[in-house]
Short mmCIF file of C-alpha atoms in Angstrom, two decimals:
data_model
loop_
_atom_site.label_atom_id
_atom_site.label_comp_id
_atom_site.label_asym_id
_atom_site.label_seq_id
_atom_site.Cartn_x
_atom_site.Cartn_y
_atom_site.Cartn_z
CA UNK A 1 72.25 -10.49 86.30
CA UNK A 2 71.37 -8.58 89.20
CA UNK A 3 67.74 -9.22 90.26
CA UNK A 4 65.36 -7.79 92.96
CA UNK A 5 64.22 -10.63 94.83
CA UNK A 6 60.96 -11.18 97.23
CA UNK A 7 59.84 -13.42 99.53
CA UNK A 8 57.50 -15.57 99.97
CA UNK A 9 55.95 -15.66 96.76
CA UNK A 10 52.47 -15.64 98.25
CA UNK A 11 51.22 -15.20 101.88
CA UNK A 12 47.90 -16.02 102.76
CA UNK A 13 47.01 -14.86 105.74
CA UNK A 14 43.61 -14.08 108.31
CA UNK A 15 41.87 -10.59 108.35
CA UNK A 16 43.99 -8.61 111.26
CA UNK A 17 46.47 -10.46 111.29
CA UNK A 18 49.76 -8.61 110.72
CA UNK A 19 52.25 -9.97 107.70
CA UNK A 20 55.78 -9.21 107.10
CA UNK A 21 56.50 -9.24 103.36
CA UNK A 22 60.70 -9.65 102.75
CA UNK A 23 62.67 -8.12 99.50
CA UNK A 24 66.58 -8.19 99.19
CA UNK A 25 67.21 -5.30 96.71
CA UNK A 26 70.33 -5.04 93.78
CA UNK A 27 73.13 -4.99 96.13
CA UNK A 28 74.65 -1.57 94.61
CA UNK A 29 70.69 -0.15 94.48
CA UNK A 30 70.53 2.73 97.18
CA UNK A 31 66.99 3.70 97.01
CA UNK A 32 64.06 1.06 97.55
CA UNK A 33 60.51 1.18 96.98
CA UNK A 34 57.11 -0.36 97.48
CA UNK A 35 54.38 -0.54 95.24
CA UNK A 36 50.98 -2.69 95.45
CA UNK A 37 48.58 -3.97 92.45
CA UNK A 38 45.42 -5.12 92.88
CA UNK A 39 44.16 -7.59 90.65
CA UNK A 40 42.47 -6.13 87.44
CA UNK A 41 44.34 -2.57 88.69
CA UNK A 42 47.13 -0.74 88.34
CA UNK A 43 50.64 -0.55 89.55
CA UNK A 44 50.33 1.62 92.65
CA UNK A 45 53.58 3.86 94.53
CA UNK A 46 53.18 3.07 97.91
CA UNK A 47 56.56 4.06 99.41
CA UNK A 48 60.30 5.42 98.70
CA UNK A 49 63.25 4.39 101.31
CA UNK A 50 66.66 5.79 101.00
CA UNK A 51 69.79 6.24 103.13
CA UNK A 52 67.60 4.38 105.90
CA UNK A 53 64.56 6.54 106.29
CA UNK A 54 61.43 7.37 104.28
CA UNK A 55 61.67 9.02 101.17
CA UNK A 56 58.50 9.86 100.02
CA UNK A 57 54.90 8.15 100.83
CA UNK A 58 51.54 8.25 99.01
CA UNK A 59 48.14 8.55 100.83
CA UNK A 60 47.49 4.65 100.59
CA UNK A 61 50.78 4.27 102.86
CA UNK A 62 49.15 5.08 106.35
CA UNK A 63 49.86 4.33 109.71
CA UNK A 64 48.59 0.01 109.17
CA UNK A 65 52.15 0.18 107.32
CA UNK A 66 55.93 0.21 107.53
CA UNK A 67 59.34 -0.34 106.02
CA UNK A 68 62.94 -1.01 107.86
CA UNK A 69 65.76 -2.28 106.32
CA UNK A 70 67.23 -4.37 109.24
CA UNK A 71 70.64 -5.36 108.29
CA UNK A 72 72.59 -4.72 105.20
CA UNK A 73 70.93 -6.19 102.17
CA UNK A 74 66.39 -6.88 103.61
CA UNK A 75 63.97 -4.14 103.19
CA UNK A 76 60.99 -5.14 104.48
CA UNK A 77 57.38 -4.28 103.96
CA UNK A 78 55.13 -4.75 107.83
CA UNK A 79 51.49 -4.63 107.26
CA UNK A 80 49.12 -4.45 110.20
CA UNK A 81 45.88 -5.22 111.24
CA UNK A 82 45.74 -6.40 107.66
CA UNK A 83 42.36 -5.98 105.94
CA UNK A 84 40.51 -7.62 102.57
CA UNK A 85 41.11 -4.59 100.78
CA UNK A 86 44.72 -5.30 101.45
CA UNK A 87 44.62 -8.40 99.04
CA UNK A 88 47.17 -7.95 96.22
CA UNK A 89 50.22 -8.20 94.80
CA UNK A 90 53.30 -6.63 96.58
CA UNK A 91 56.22 -5.06 94.43
CA UNK A 92 59.51 -4.53 95.62
CA UNK A 93 61.95 -1.90 93.59
CA UNK A 94 65.36 -0.78 93.51
CA UNK A 95 67.51 1.36 91.92
CA UNK A 96 70.80 3.23 91.98
CA UNK A 97 69.60 6.63 92.08
CA UNK A 98 65.90 7.94 91.98
CA UNK A 99 65.54 9.93 88.52
CA UNK A 100 67.61 5.99 87.57
CA UNK A 101 65.40 2.84 86.35
CA UNK A 102 63.96 1.03 88.82
CA UNK A 103 64.24 -2.51 88.39
CA UNK A 104 61.08 -4.63 89.84
CA UNK A 105 61.01 -7.74 92.08
CA UNK A 106 58.56 -10.76 91.43
CA UNK A 107 56.04 -9.56 93.71
CA UNK A 108 54.37 -11.15 96.92
CA UNK A 109 50.76 -12.31 96.41
CA UNK A 110 49.05 -11.50 99.52
CA UNK A 111 45.81 -12.69 100.12
CA UNK A 112 43.54 -11.78 103.34
CA UNK A 113 40.49 -14.10 104.71
CA UNK B 1 41.30 13.09 85.17
CA UNK B 2 43.28 9.88 85.23
CA UNK B 3 47.32 10.89 85.73
CA UNK B 4 48.28 8.62 83.27
CA UNK B 5 45.61 7.31 80.61
CA UNK B 6 45.55 4.89 78.07
CA UNK B 7 43.45 2.98 75.96
CA UNK B 8 42.99 -0.90 77.56
CA UNK B 9 42.48 -2.77 74.57
CA UNK B 10 42.57 -5.40 73.92
CA UNK B 11 44.52 -4.99 70.64
CA UNK B 12 44.80 -8.22 68.79
CA UNK B 13 47.38 -8.26 65.93
CA UNK B 14 48.25 -10.87 63.23
CA UNK B 15 52.00 -11.51 63.69
CA UNK B 16 54.77 -9.59 61.48
CA UNK B 17 52.20 -6.60 62.06
CA UNK B 18 52.61 -3.46 63.54
CA UNK B 19 51.36 -1.63 66.57
CA UNK B 20 51.06 1.34 68.24
CA UNK B 21 49.80 2.64 71.33
CA UNK B 22 49.01 6.04 73.13
CA UNK B 23 49.15 7.28 76.15
CA UNK B 24 48.56 10.65 77.84
CA UNK B 25 49.36 12.25 80.95
CA UNK B 26 47.87 15.14 82.95
CA UNK B 27 50.85 16.44 85.12
CA UNK B 28 52.53 18.75 83.35
CA UNK B 29 55.57 18.59 85.80
CA UNK B 30 56.78 15.20 84.87
CA UNK B 31 60.15 15.07 84.01
CA UNK B 32 60.56 11.41 83.00
CA UNK B 33 59.10 9.13 80.84
CA UNK B 34 58.83 4.75 80.26
CA UNK B 35 57.55 1.93 78.81
CA UNK B 36 57.00 -1.06 81.04
CA UNK B 37 55.75 -4.55 80.14
CA UNK B 38 54.13 -6.81 82.09
CA UNK B 39 52.85 -10.32 81.68
CA UNK B 40 50.29 -12.08 83.30
CA UNK B 41 50.54 -12.20 87.46
CA UNK B 42 54.40 -11.01 86.91
CA UNK B 43 56.37 -8.16 87.55
CA UNK B 44 56.28 -4.83 85.41
CA UNK B 45 59.90 -5.17 83.33
CA UNK B 46 61.26 -2.12 81.55
CA UNK B 47 61.17 -2.20 78.23
CA UNK B 48 62.63 1.46 77.20
CA UNK B 49 62.46 4.92 78.30
CA UNK B 50 61.28 7.32 76.20
CA UNK B 51 63.08 10.66 75.23
CA UNK B 52 62.17 14.49 74.41
CA UNK B 53 63.69 13.62 70.60
CA UNK B 54 62.69 10.27 70.72
CA UNK B 55 64.25 6.76 70.68
CA UNK B 56 64.35 3.35 68.58
CA UNK B 57 65.27 -0.47 70.20
CA UNK B 58 65.33 -2.64 68.20
CA UNK B 59 61.74 -3.25 66.72
CA UNK B 60 60.33 -0.70 69.69
CA UNK B 61 60.09 3.20 68.86
CA UNK B 62 59.24 5.53 71.50
CA UNK B 63 57.68 9.60 71.11
CA UNK B 64 57.23 11.72 73.36
CA UNK B 65 55.60 15.02 72.98
CA UNK B 66 55.59 17.11 75.62
CA UNK B 67 53.24 20.09 74.35
CA UNK B 68 50.31 17.40 74.40
CA UNK B 69 51.69 15.42 76.87
CA UNK B 70 51.21 12.56 75.14
CA UNK B 71 53.57 9.03 74.45
CA UNK B 72 53.70 6.76 71.93
CA UNK B 73 54.83 3.32 71.65
CA UNK B 74 54.98 1.50 68.56
CA UNK B 75 56.23 -2.72 67.45
CA UNK B 76 57.22 -3.63 64.39
CA UNK B 77 57.16 -7.05 62.92
CA UNK B 78 55.40 -7.97 66.15
CA UNK B 79 56.22 -11.45 67.26
CA UNK B 80 54.40 -13.69 69.12
CA UNK B 81 56.36 -13.11 72.21
CA UNK B 82 55.53 -9.70 72.47
CA UNK B 83 51.88 -10.26 74.07
CA UNK B 84 51.84 -8.57 76.89
CA UNK B 85 50.60 -5.95 78.88
CA UNK B 86 52.21 -2.32 78.30
CA UNK B 87 52.36 0.02 80.86
CA UNK B 88 52.46 3.56 80.33
CA UNK B 89 54.77 5.01 83.73
CA UNK B 90 55.41 8.52 83.93
CA UNK B 91 57.79 10.12 87.14
CA UNK B 92 56.71 13.75 88.19
CA UNK B 93 59.92 15.97 89.03
CA UNK B 94 61.19 15.45 92.41
CA UNK B 95 59.43 12.26 93.04
CA UNK B 96 60.27 9.21 94.19
CA UNK B 97 57.32 6.93 93.32
CA UNK B 98 56.71 6.38 89.25
CA UNK B 99 52.78 6.38 88.51
CA UNK B 100 51.74 4.28 85.87
CA UNK B 101 48.90 3.87 83.72
CA UNK B 102 46.33 1.06 83.99
CA UNK B 103 48.13 -1.03 80.54
CA UNK B 104 47.25 -1.91 77.45
CA UNK B 105 47.00 -5.54 76.66
CA UNK B 106 48.09 -6.64 73.42
CA UNK B 107 47.51 -10.05 71.59
CA UNK B 108 49.64 -11.12 68.94
CA UNK B 109 47.83 -14.02 66.67
CA UNK B 110 50.00 -16.51 64.66
#
């Protein structure tokens, strides 16, 4: 069964550094998403991406964040100048259509020290 | 008011029992409704979509009441493997992003 994959599984970084989280969505899916989940909190939508551009973004997704699809398979989330409060699980998801089921990857645990 | 509200639990239920969770949502423009399951430190996984007419998948039954903006999940003959956090999820009409509740923690006891 096709699945979304994410690397790395755990990323530790120093405050102020930049990190890039990587995702490989399901191959025939057209919509890609990033969500985050701070420990003990709910899953929160960050951004959606379709046709090589941002389709929708939440208030959380400010200038510190950017997304890119650098090639035909990868989808990345870049976080510039990381803060302690960026520590969270970051989940990538993909779907065939915006109304279709979103399938989540296993997540990247980001720890900012 | 929170967009999606759930009783966080935990619900401690003996194996074989029936358990029900409820969820309310605040945005009347919500169009799609789901229950996801999340195991500790894992990704959310779709359990089932929720349709207006109600739907059943094996031991799981979901109901939607649009007038009351209320969603329910019923689990019959609960198994130890049902222990998890159950996330109520809605999708606002026209939006890409899903809105999650904080989840209800279920513990099935032998």
